[in-house]
GROMACS .gro file of C-alpha atoms in nm:
model
  457
    1MET     CA    1   9.743  10.537   1.267
    2ILE     CA    2   9.586  10.342   1.553
    3CYS     CA    3   9.379  10.529   1.808
    4ASN     CA    4   9.526  10.561   2.156
    5THR     CA    5   9.282  10.367   2.378
    6LEU     CA    6   9.388  10.567   2.681
    7HIS     CA    7   9.267  10.895   2.536
    8ASP     CA    8   8.979  10.762   2.330
    9GLU     CA    9   8.772  10.472   2.457
   10GLN     CA   10   8.639  10.378   2.114
   11ASP     CA   11   8.719  10.037   1.968
   12PHE     CA   12   9.019   9.959   1.753
   13VAL     CA   13   9.037  10.153   1.428
   14PRO     CA   14   9.229   9.968   1.154
   15ALA     CA   15   9.498  10.163   0.974
   16THR     CA   16   9.777  10.114   0.730
   17PRO     CA   17  10.098  10.007   0.910
   18ASN     CA   18  10.390  10.249   0.898
   19HIS     CA   19  10.743  10.270   1.027
   20ASP     CA   20  10.635  10.458   1.339
   21ASP     CA   21  10.435  10.163   1.476
   22LEU     CA   22  10.707  10.077   1.725
   23GLU     CA   23  10.658  10.418   1.885
   24ILE     CA   24  10.281  10.388   1.937
   25HIS     CA   25  10.256  10.027   2.058
   26ARG     CA   26  10.333   9.927   2.416
   27ASN     CA   27  10.223   9.685   2.684
   28PRO     CA   28   9.997   9.793   2.970
   29PRO     CA   29  10.159   9.800   3.317
   30GLN     CA   30  10.271   9.458   3.435
   31PRO     CA   31  10.285   9.442   3.817
   32ALA     CA   32  10.534   9.206   3.979
   33GLU     CA   33  10.393   8.896   4.144
   34ILE     CA   34  10.567   8.995   4.468
   35CYS     CA   35  10.295   9.263   4.508
   36LEU     CA   36  10.060   8.983   4.616
   37TYR     CA   37  10.239   8.931   4.947
   38GLY     CA   38  10.101   8.744   5.246
   39LEU     CA   39   9.742   8.813   5.344
   40VAL     CA   40   9.707   9.081   5.075
   41GLY     CA   41   9.792   8.823   4.810
   42ASP     CA   42   9.564   8.560   4.961
   43VAL     CA   43   9.270   8.803   4.953
   44ALA     CA   44   9.351   8.899   4.594
   45ARG     CA   45   9.368   8.537   4.480
   46ALA     CA   46   9.048   8.447   4.663
   47GLY     CA   47   8.860   8.726   4.487
   48SER     CA   48   9.005   8.668   4.141
   49THR     CA   49   8.978   8.290   4.124
   50ALA     CA   50   8.712   8.194   3.866
   51THR     CA   51   8.620   8.562   3.815
   52GLU     CA   52   8.717   8.837   3.572
   53THR     CA   53   8.842   9.068   3.847
   54ASN     CA   54   9.204   9.177   3.838
   55PRO     CA   55   9.382   9.043   4.151
   56TYR     CA   56   9.601   9.354   4.183
   57ALA     CA   57   9.294   9.579   4.189
   58ILE     CA   58   9.146   9.363   4.464
   59ALA     CA   59   9.475   9.380   4.655
   60ALA     CA   60   9.498   9.760   4.629
   61ASN     CA   61   9.143   9.814   4.758
   62PHE     CA   62   9.196   9.564   5.040
   63MET     CA   63   9.512   9.752   5.138
   64ALA     CA   64   9.314  10.076   5.156
   65TYR     CA   65   9.049   9.912   5.377
   66LEU     CA   66   9.302   9.739   5.603
   67SER     CA   67   9.508  10.057   5.641
   68CYS     CA   68   9.191  10.230   5.757
   69ALA     CA   69   9.083   9.954   5.995
   70ILE     CA   70   9.428   9.947   6.160
   71GLY     CA   71   9.395  10.310   6.261
   72ARG     CA   72   9.649  10.560   6.395
   73ASP     CA   73   9.801  10.359   6.679
   74PRO     CA   74  10.095  10.208   6.484
   75TYR     CA   75  10.333  10.481   6.370
   76LEU     CA   76  10.671  10.511   6.204
   77PRO     CA   77  10.880  10.819   6.293
   78ILE     CA   78  11.074  10.968   6.001
   79GLY     CA   79  11.244  11.287   6.110
   80ASN     CA   80  10.982  11.484   6.301
   81THR     CA   81  10.689  11.324   6.119
   82TRP     CA   82  10.488  11.028   6.242
   83HIS     CA   83  10.365  10.819   5.950
   84HIS     CA   84  10.064  10.591   5.981
   85ALA     CA   85   9.965  10.309   5.747
   86ARG     CA   86   9.707  10.529   5.574
   87LEU     CA   87   9.650  10.486   5.199
   88PHE     CA   88   9.459  10.655   4.918
   89VAL     CA   89   9.408  10.423   4.618
   90LEU     CA   90   9.285  10.515   4.270
   91HIS     CA   91   9.191  10.231   4.034
   92ILE     CA   92   9.214  10.337   3.668
   93GLY     CA   93   9.051  10.127   3.397
   94ARG     CA   94   8.828  10.162   3.095
   95SER     CA   95   8.454  10.154   3.147
   96GLY     CA   96   8.327   9.796   3.160
   97ARG     CA   97   8.676   9.650   3.130
   98GLY     CA   98   8.826   9.773   3.454
   99ARG     CA   99   8.581   9.571   3.668
  100LYS     CA  100   8.623   9.851   3.920
  101GLY     CA  101   8.311   9.764   4.121
  102ASP     CA  102   8.402   9.396   4.132
  103ALA     CA  103   8.746   9.486   4.267
  104LEU     CA  104   8.578   9.616   4.584
  105ALA     CA  105   8.320   9.340   4.632
  106LEU     CA  106   8.535   9.089   4.817
  107THR     CA  107   8.676   9.348   5.059
  108ILE     CA  108   8.323   9.465   5.141
  109ARG     CA  109   8.225   9.104   5.213
  110LEU     CA  110   8.532   9.072   5.436
  111ALA     CA  111   8.437   9.389   5.624
  112GLN     CA  112   8.088   9.250   5.678
  113ALA     CA  113   8.233   8.924   5.811
  114VAL     CA  114   8.457   9.111   6.056
  115GLN     CA  115   8.156   9.322   6.158
  116GLN     CA  116   7.974   9.005   6.259
  117LEU     CA  117   8.267   8.896   6.475
  118LYS     CA  118   8.366   9.225   6.639
  119PRO     CA  119   8.183   9.541   6.528
  120GLU     CA  120   8.428   9.779   6.696
  121PHE     CA  121   8.708   9.655   6.468
  122VAL     CA  122   8.534   9.782   6.153
  123PRO     CA  123   8.578  10.145   6.047
  124GLN     CA  124   8.293  10.360   5.924
  125ILE     CA  125   8.239  10.300   5.552
  126HIS     CA  126   8.105  10.588   5.342
  127ARG     CA  127   7.979  10.520   4.990
  128GLY     CA  128   7.763  10.828   4.935
  129GLY     CA  129   8.025  11.041   4.765
  130LEU     CA  130   8.207  11.350   4.888
  131SER     CA  131   8.121  11.701   4.777
  132SER     CA  132   8.266  11.942   5.033
  133ARG     CA  133   8.503  11.981   5.326
  134GLU     CA  134   8.207  12.034   5.559
  135GLY     CA  135   8.043  11.711   5.443
  136LEU     CA  136   8.364  11.519   5.506
  137VAL     CA  137   8.413  11.669   5.853
  138ALA     CA  138   8.052  11.590   5.945
  139LEU     CA  139   8.129  11.219   5.910
  140ILE     CA  140   8.400  11.228   6.181
  141HIS     CA  141   8.325  11.549   6.373
  142ASP     CA  142   8.432  11.626   6.729
  143GLY     CA  143   8.083  11.728   6.838
  144TYR     CA  144   7.902  12.059   6.808
  145ARG     CA  145   7.603  12.251   6.934
  146GLN     CA  146   7.296  12.283   6.716
  147GLY     CA  147   7.038  12.521   6.853
  148GLY     CA  148   7.008  12.423   7.217
  149GLN     CA  149   7.123  12.066   7.164
  150ASN     CA  150   7.473  11.922   7.201
  151ILE     CA  151   7.556  11.679   6.921
  152PRO     CA  152   7.794  11.415   7.061
  153ALA     CA  153   8.132  11.363   6.895
  154ILE     CA  154   8.211  11.069   6.671
  155ASP     CA  155   8.498  10.917   6.869
  156ASP     CA  156   8.615  10.665   6.608
  157LYS     CA  157   8.790  10.873   6.342
  158ARG     CA  158   8.849  10.581   6.106
  159LEU     CA  159   8.666  10.639   5.778
  160TRP     CA  160   8.696  10.433   5.460
  161VAL     CA  161   8.560  10.634   5.168
  162ILE     CA  162   8.454  10.437   4.861
  163GLU     CA  163   8.432  10.676   4.569
  164SER     CA  164   8.332  10.464   4.270
  165GLU     CA  165   8.302  10.781   4.060
  166PHE     CA  166   8.620  10.964   4.153
  167SER     CA  167   8.543  11.214   3.879
  168ASN     CA  168   8.286  11.360   4.122
  169ILE     CA  169   8.567  11.468   4.357
  170LEU     CA  170   8.756  11.627   4.070
  171HIS     CA  171   8.438  11.805   3.954
  172HIS     CA  172   8.364  11.943   4.301
  173GLY     CA  173   8.725  12.048   4.345
  174ARG     CA  174   8.684  12.280   4.049
  175GLY     CA  175   8.403  12.472   4.216
  176LYS     CA  176   8.479  12.824   4.337
  177GLY     CA  177   8.546  12.825   4.708
  178ASN     CA  178   8.530  12.446   4.738
  179THR     CA  179   8.799  12.324   4.979
  180LEU     CA  180   8.741  11.949   4.945
  181SER     CA  181   9.079  11.900   4.776
  182ALA     CA  182   9.260  12.072   5.062
  183ALA     CA  183   9.064  11.867   5.317
  184LEU     CA  184   9.162  11.541   5.148
  185ARG     CA  185   9.526  11.648   5.147
  186ASP     CA  186   9.500  11.716   5.519
  187CYS     CA  187   9.341  11.376   5.574
  188TRP     CA  188   9.628  11.198   5.399
  189ASP     CA  189   9.867  11.391   5.622
  190GLY     CA  190   9.658  11.318   5.931
  191ILE     CA  191   9.612  11.688   6.010
  192CYS     CA  192   9.312  11.802   6.214
  193LEU     CA  193   9.031  11.935   5.997
  194LYS     CA  194   8.948  12.283   6.116
  195PRO     CA  195   8.650  12.495   6.011
  196ALA     CA  196   8.683  12.651   5.668
  197THR     CA  197   8.467  12.950   5.766
  198LYS     CA  198   8.385  13.140   6.088
  199SER     CA  199   8.017  13.054   6.059
  200ASN     CA  200   8.085  12.679   6.042
  201ARG     CA  201   8.217  12.539   6.370
  202LEU     CA  202   8.246  12.176   6.260
  203TYR     CA  203   8.591  12.030   6.307
  204ALA     CA  204   8.754  11.686   6.337
  205SER     CA  205   9.073  11.605   6.524
  206ASN     CA  206   9.314  11.326   6.432
  207PRO     CA  207   9.129  11.199   6.124
  208HIS     CA  208   9.218  10.858   5.984
  209VAL     CA  209   9.058  10.866   5.640
  210CYS     CA  210   9.145  10.621   5.363
  211ILE     CA  211   9.005  10.624   5.009
  212SER     CA  212   8.930  10.368   4.740
  213GLY     CA  213   8.856  10.558   4.421
  214ALA     CA  214   8.786  10.447   4.065
  215ILE     CA  215   8.795  10.638   3.738
  216THR     CA  216   8.833  10.584   3.365
  217PRO     CA  217   9.151  10.710   3.195
  218HIS     CA  218   8.944  10.939   2.972
  219GLU     CA  219   8.785  11.110   3.275
  220LEU     CA  220   9.115  11.134   3.456
  221MET     CA  221   9.291  11.299   3.163
  222ALA     CA  222   9.001  11.538   3.107
  223LEU     CA  223   8.952  11.642   3.470
  224MET     CA  224   9.299  11.629   3.621
  225THR     CA  225   9.396  11.993   3.589
  226SER     CA  226   9.739  12.139   3.650
  227ARG     CA  227   9.615  12.246   3.994
  228GLU     CA  228   9.554  11.888   4.109
  229MET     CA  229   9.888  11.787   3.959
  230THR     CA  230  10.080  12.056   4.146
  231ASN     CA  231   9.888  12.107   4.471
  232GLY     CA  232   9.961  11.756   4.594
  233LEU     CA  233   9.619  11.590   4.569
  234ALA     CA  234   9.709  11.355   4.284
  235ASN     CA  235  10.043  11.243   4.421
  236ARG     CA  236   9.883  11.128   4.746
  237PHE     CA  237   9.707  10.847   4.556
  238LEU     CA  238   9.847  10.506   4.474
  239MET     CA  239   9.731  10.506   4.111
  240ILE     CA  240   9.708  10.166   3.943
  241TRP     CA  241   9.600  10.068   3.593
  242ALA     CA  242   9.407   9.741   3.619
  243GLU     CA  243   9.155   9.576   3.389
  244ARG     CA  244   8.989   9.236   3.380
  245SER     CA  245   9.237   8.949   3.378
  246GLU     CA  246   9.021   8.712   3.171
  247ILE     CA  247   8.677   8.681   3.011
  248LEU     CA  248   8.429   8.457   3.191
  249PRO     CA  249   8.057   8.463   3.110
  250PHE     CA  250   7.970   8.303   3.446
  251PRO     CA  251   8.214   8.409   3.720
  252LYS     CA  252   8.187   8.219   4.048
  253GLU     CA  253   8.127   8.353   4.396
  254THR     CA  254   8.404   8.326   4.654
  255PRO     CA  255   8.286   8.063   4.907
  256GLN     CA  256   8.174   8.201   5.243
  257ILE     CA  257   8.407   7.960   5.421
  258THR     CA  258   8.697   8.133   5.248
  259ILE     CA  259   8.566   8.475   5.347
  260ASP     CA  260   8.531   8.367   5.710
  261ALA     CA  261   8.885   8.227   5.721
  262LEU     CA  262   9.027   8.549   5.578
  263ALA     CA  263   8.818   8.757   5.820
  264LEU     CA  264   8.975   8.572   6.114
  265ARG     CA  265   9.320   8.663   5.984
  266VAL     CA  266   9.214   9.025   5.949
  267MET     CA  267   9.091   9.010   6.309
  268GLN     CA  268   9.433   8.892   6.425
  269ILE     CA  269   9.601   9.190   6.262
  270LEU     CA  270   9.353   9.441   6.403
  271GLU     CA  271   9.386   9.290   6.750
  272PHE     CA  272   9.766   9.313   6.725
  273ALA     CA  273   9.748   9.677   6.614
  274ARG     CA  274   9.539   9.790   6.909
  275THR     CA  275   9.721   9.979   7.186
  276ALA     CA  276   9.517   9.794   7.448
  277LYS     CA  277   9.776   9.515   7.419
  278HIS     CA  278  10.065   9.759   7.453
  279ASP     CA  279  10.174  10.033   7.690
  280ASP     CA  280  10.141  10.322   7.444
  281PHE     CA  281  10.128  10.396   7.075
  282LEU     CA  282  10.289  10.125   6.864
  283ARG     CA  283  10.620  10.254   6.739
  284MET     CA  284  10.742  10.076   6.427
  285ASP     CA  285  11.103  10.076   6.308
  286LEU     CA  286  11.303   9.962   6.010
  287THR     CA  287  11.563   9.694   6.072
  288PRO     CA  288  11.921   9.797   5.980
  289GLN     CA  289  11.897   9.587   5.664
  290ALA     CA  290  11.566   9.749   5.571
  291GLN     CA  291  11.715  10.094   5.630
  292ARG     CA  292  11.997  10.021   5.386
  293ARG     CA  293  11.757   9.886   5.123
  294TYR     CA  294  11.526  10.184   5.158
  295ALA     CA  295  11.824  10.420   5.133
  296GLN     CA  296  11.923  10.257   4.803
  297PHE     CA  297  11.574  10.312   4.662
  298TYR     CA  298  11.556  10.665   4.803
  299LEU     CA  299  11.881  10.766   4.639
  300GLY     CA  300  11.776  10.607   4.312
  301GLU     CA  301  11.429  10.520   4.181
  302LEU     CA  302  11.229  10.717   4.435
  303ASN     CA  303  11.390  11.042   4.328
  304ASP     CA  304  11.411  10.977   3.955
  305ASN     CA  305  11.273  11.279   3.767
  306SER     CA  306  11.324  11.151   3.413
  307ALA     CA  307  10.964  11.048   3.341
  308GLY     CA  308  10.843  11.393   3.230
  309ASN     CA  309  10.697  11.678   3.433
  310ARG     CA  310  10.348  11.536   3.481
  311VAL     CA  311  10.456  11.190   3.594
  312THR     CA  312  10.741  11.329   3.804
  313SER     CA  313  10.490  11.546   3.994
  314LEU     CA  314  10.288  11.230   4.065
  315MET     CA  315  10.596  11.059   4.211
  316GLU     CA  316  10.682  11.325   4.468
  317ARG     CA  317  10.528  11.133   4.760
  318HIS     CA  318  10.637  10.785   4.659
  319ALA     CA  319  10.891  10.769   4.942
  320PRO     CA  320  10.640  10.813   5.229
  321MET     CA  321  10.390  10.603   5.033
  322LEU     CA  322  10.644  10.320   5.020
  323LEU     CA  323  10.702  10.343   5.396
  324ARG     CA  324  10.328  10.335   5.467
  325MET     CA  325  10.284  10.022   5.258
  326ALA     CA  326  10.590   9.862   5.419
  327MET     CA  327  10.428   9.932   5.759
  328LEU     CA  328  10.111   9.763   5.640
  329PHE     CA  329  10.292   9.452   5.516
  330ALA     CA  330  10.487   9.425   5.842
  331LEU     CA  331  10.163   9.447   6.041
  332THR     CA  332  10.009   9.169   5.831
  333ASP     CA  333  10.303   8.958   5.954
  334LEU     CA  334  10.212   9.061   6.310
  335GLN     CA  335  10.539   9.242   6.370
  336LEU     CA  336  10.646   9.598   6.445
  337ASN     CA  337  10.984   9.569   6.275
  338ILE     CA  338  10.980   9.651   5.905
  339ASP     CA  339  11.215   9.411   5.726
  340VAL     CA  340  11.377   9.404   5.382
  341GLU     CA  341  11.101   9.193   5.231
  342HIS     CA  342  10.839   9.451   5.333
  343ILE     CA  343  11.044   9.728   5.166
  344GLU     CA  344  11.081   9.515   4.852
  345VAL     CA  345  10.708   9.444   4.827
  346ALA     CA  346  10.621   9.810   4.881
  347MET     CA  347  10.874   9.912   4.615
  348ALA     CA  348  10.711   9.670   4.371
  349TRP     CA  349  10.382   9.857   4.425
  350ILE     CA  350  10.559  10.190   4.373
  351ARG     CA  351  10.697  10.063   4.042
  352TYR     CA  352  10.348   9.951   3.946
  353THR     CA  353  10.192  10.289   4.020
  354ASN     CA  354  10.479  10.462   3.839
  355GLU     CA  355  10.424  10.246   3.530
  356SER     CA  356  10.049  10.311   3.552
  357ALA     CA  357  10.096  10.688   3.566
  358ARG     CA  358  10.333  10.679   3.270
  359TYR     CA  359  10.090  10.461   3.077
  360VAL     CA  360   9.804  10.704   3.131
  361PHE     CA  361   9.976  11.042   3.116
  362ASN     CA  362  10.260  10.977   2.869
  363SER     CA  363  10.212  10.867   2.511
  364ALA     CA  364  10.435  10.599   2.364
  365SER     CA  365  10.623  10.864   2.166
  366ASP     CA  366  10.674  11.059   2.491
  367GLU     CA  367  10.833  10.749   2.639
  368VAL     CA  368  11.073  10.722   2.346
  369LYS     CA  369  11.185  11.082   2.405
  370ILE     CA  370  11.217  11.020   2.780
  371VAL     CA  371  11.448  10.725   2.721
  372GLN     CA  372  11.654  10.933   2.480
  373VAL     CA  373  11.691  11.222   2.725
  374ARG     CA  374  11.783  10.983   3.008
  375GLN     CA  375  12.060  10.834   2.796
  376ILE     CA  376  12.188  11.181   2.712
  377THR     CA  377  12.191  11.289   3.079
  378GLU     CA  378  12.389  10.978   3.177
  379ARG     CA  379  12.641  11.049   2.904
  380ILE     CA  380  12.678  11.414   3.010
  381VAL     CA  381  12.737  11.309   3.371
  382GLU     CA  382  13.009  11.064   3.268
  383PHE     CA  383  13.168  11.329   3.045
  384LEU     CA  384  13.174  11.582   3.329
  385LYS     CA  385  13.321  11.323   3.564
  386GLU     CA  386  13.612  11.284   3.324
  387ARG     CA  387  13.652  11.654   3.237
  388GLY     CA  388  13.555  11.815   3.567
  389GLN     CA  389  13.372  12.090   3.379
  390ALA     CA  390  13.279  12.182   3.022
  391SER     CA  391  13.117  12.455   2.819
  392ARG     CA  392  12.799  12.407   2.620
  393ARG     CA  393  13.003  12.389   2.298
  394GLU     CA  394  13.243  12.133   2.443
  395ILE     CA  395  12.950  11.913   2.544
  396THR     CA  396  12.805  11.935   2.193
  397VAL     CA  397  13.131  11.884   2.005
  398GLU     CA  398  13.346  11.662   2.226
  399CYS     CA  399  13.084  11.460   2.412
  400PHE     CA  400  12.840  11.403   2.124
  401GLN     CA  401  13.052  11.488   1.816
  402ARG     CA  402  12.763  11.711   1.700
  403HIS     CA  403  12.539  11.403   1.660
  404GLN     CA  404  12.272  11.530   1.902
  405THR     CA  405  12.034  11.819   1.845
  406LYS     CA  406  12.045  12.131   2.058
  407ALA     CA  407  11.689  12.062   2.181
  408VAL     CA  408  11.776  11.717   2.315
  409ILE     CA  409  12.095  11.833   2.487
  410ASP     CA  410  11.912  12.132   2.638
  411ALA     CA  411  11.639  11.901   2.771
  412ALA     CA  412  11.903  11.680   2.933
  413LEU     CA  413  12.086  11.975   3.090
  414GLU     CA  414  11.755  12.118   3.217
  415GLN     CA  415  11.671  11.786   3.379
  416LEU     CA  416  12.008  11.771   3.555
  417LEU     CA  417  11.967  12.129   3.678
  418ASN     CA  418  11.611  12.068   3.806
  419MET     CA  419  11.694  11.765   4.017
  420ALA     CA  420  11.652  11.812   4.391
  421PRO     CA  421  11.932  11.860   4.479
  422PRO     CA  422  12.070  11.964   4.135
  423LYS     CA  423  12.310  11.723   3.970
  424ILE     CA  424  12.502  12.000   3.791
  425SER     CA  425  12.559  12.371   3.838
  426ILE     CA  426  12.642  12.660   3.604
  427LYS     CA  427  12.929  12.903   3.640
  428LEU     CA  428  12.933  13.217   3.426
  429ILE     CA  429  13.268  13.321   3.277
  430HIS     CA  430  13.246  13.688   3.183
  431ARG     CA  431  13.436  13.821   2.887
  432PRO     CA  432  13.689  14.107   2.927
  433LYS     CA  433  13.531  14.453   2.916
  434GLU     CA  434  13.692  14.529   2.581
  435THR     CA  435  13.545  14.211   2.429
  436PRO     CA  436  13.167  14.233   2.375
  437GLY     CA  437  12.951  13.924   2.405
  438ILE     CA  438  12.751  13.720   2.651
  439PRO     CA  439  12.921  13.524   2.931
  440THR     CA  440  13.024  13.164   2.867
  441LYS     CA  441  12.834  12.903   3.068
  442ILE     CA  442  13.049  12.635   3.228
  443TYR     CA  443  12.871  12.319   3.347
  444ARG     CA  444  13.011  12.107   3.626
  445LEU     CA  445  12.891  11.833   3.857
  446VAL     CA  446  12.766  11.923   4.203
  447GLU     CA  447  12.966  11.739   4.465
  448ALA     CA  448  12.757  11.472   4.635
  449GLY     CA  449  12.686  11.514   5.004
  450PRO     CA  450  12.810  11.263   5.263
  451ALA     CA  451  12.476  11.080   5.274
  452ILE     CA  452  12.488  11.009   4.901
  453LYS     CA  453  12.853  10.911   4.911
  454GLU     CA  454  12.788  10.664   5.189
  455GLY     CA  455  12.465  10.536   5.036
  456LEU     CA  456  12.266  10.620   5.348
  457CYS     CA  457  11.964  10.841   5.404
   0.00000   0.00000   0.00000
């Protein structure tokens, strides 16, 4: 067998080929070129030209920085929630091959160039690591009294956190009584950070915190506990697998003239996103065409739960994540209307992060089983459409002619039942009192609601 490089970072171990090779070999995630849209793509290409750095890793970190610099003024109302273009990014790659530090270098140079032009446009950048809720709040606090002295508030709540060792956050989150994980979840949501204890009066209103994290797959697998998978910390991150795109012994520096030109374009966006040019907060909206395209994704890929429990839990916030990225791409075009192309680009990033999560958390053999179960669920749905309803035995005998195992069919039925909303329901048919035995389970499709029938959200 060949060692799985995702779970063991040792070099290739030769082995005798066998017939299972097709189930252990697979390509790493391949992002679509459309991800490198507009200014984001230009920054990525500038930083990756004549270097080993992966352009998509550069793009993701630049998006995190830009989403932070833009701030909370632009908003997109979805239901009763105002979404801001606020992103958490996690770059996954093997040690030495991910070029995780290099993926940040160009964006830091850009931030420095903008700082020279207009300091107030640049958010606070924190590279010291995070260890507690109190430490995070102290960076953007609303002011407090220490002894007899009043400590003035930090008015600018924009904070770009660079966590080159994201494993530190996961380590601290394991500590008893540590509420850093909850604080980060609140930051992604934009909720005010209130004191965790009565003795600590530090708080921060309206935080706008964005994160660029980096971690190896080995550390991520070892430290990502079920708590992080289920409490919502992990699924707030745009996780991408990215490693060096080529091998160059002498990579070249991006010319300063290129940095300065890109910084001017960043300045344009930040100037556009400031409410000083507008009457109030900047409301963003989806065009009718963009609404229809988003609805198609929402009713399909964005709510697909066939990738296994771990990956499905990581996909639970892909819909708002897509909208936040679409906001960002629209703002880079200096417009408040989100168009179809912005939805398409954002969806390409969602597919990339989905593929990355599957690559890290699912083995190749897991993927084979996932494909098999998906095919079985589709066949069951078609069978129930024709029959209206069917018993477990009828599904086994008539739908599959006994050619599928009980375990596979059960997995498919469980997946259909666990969809939100469920795709099928169970009706129990009780036997007559004089006939002993357990009730018969009848499976039938759940009628789609009007939104699904019309293809609208």
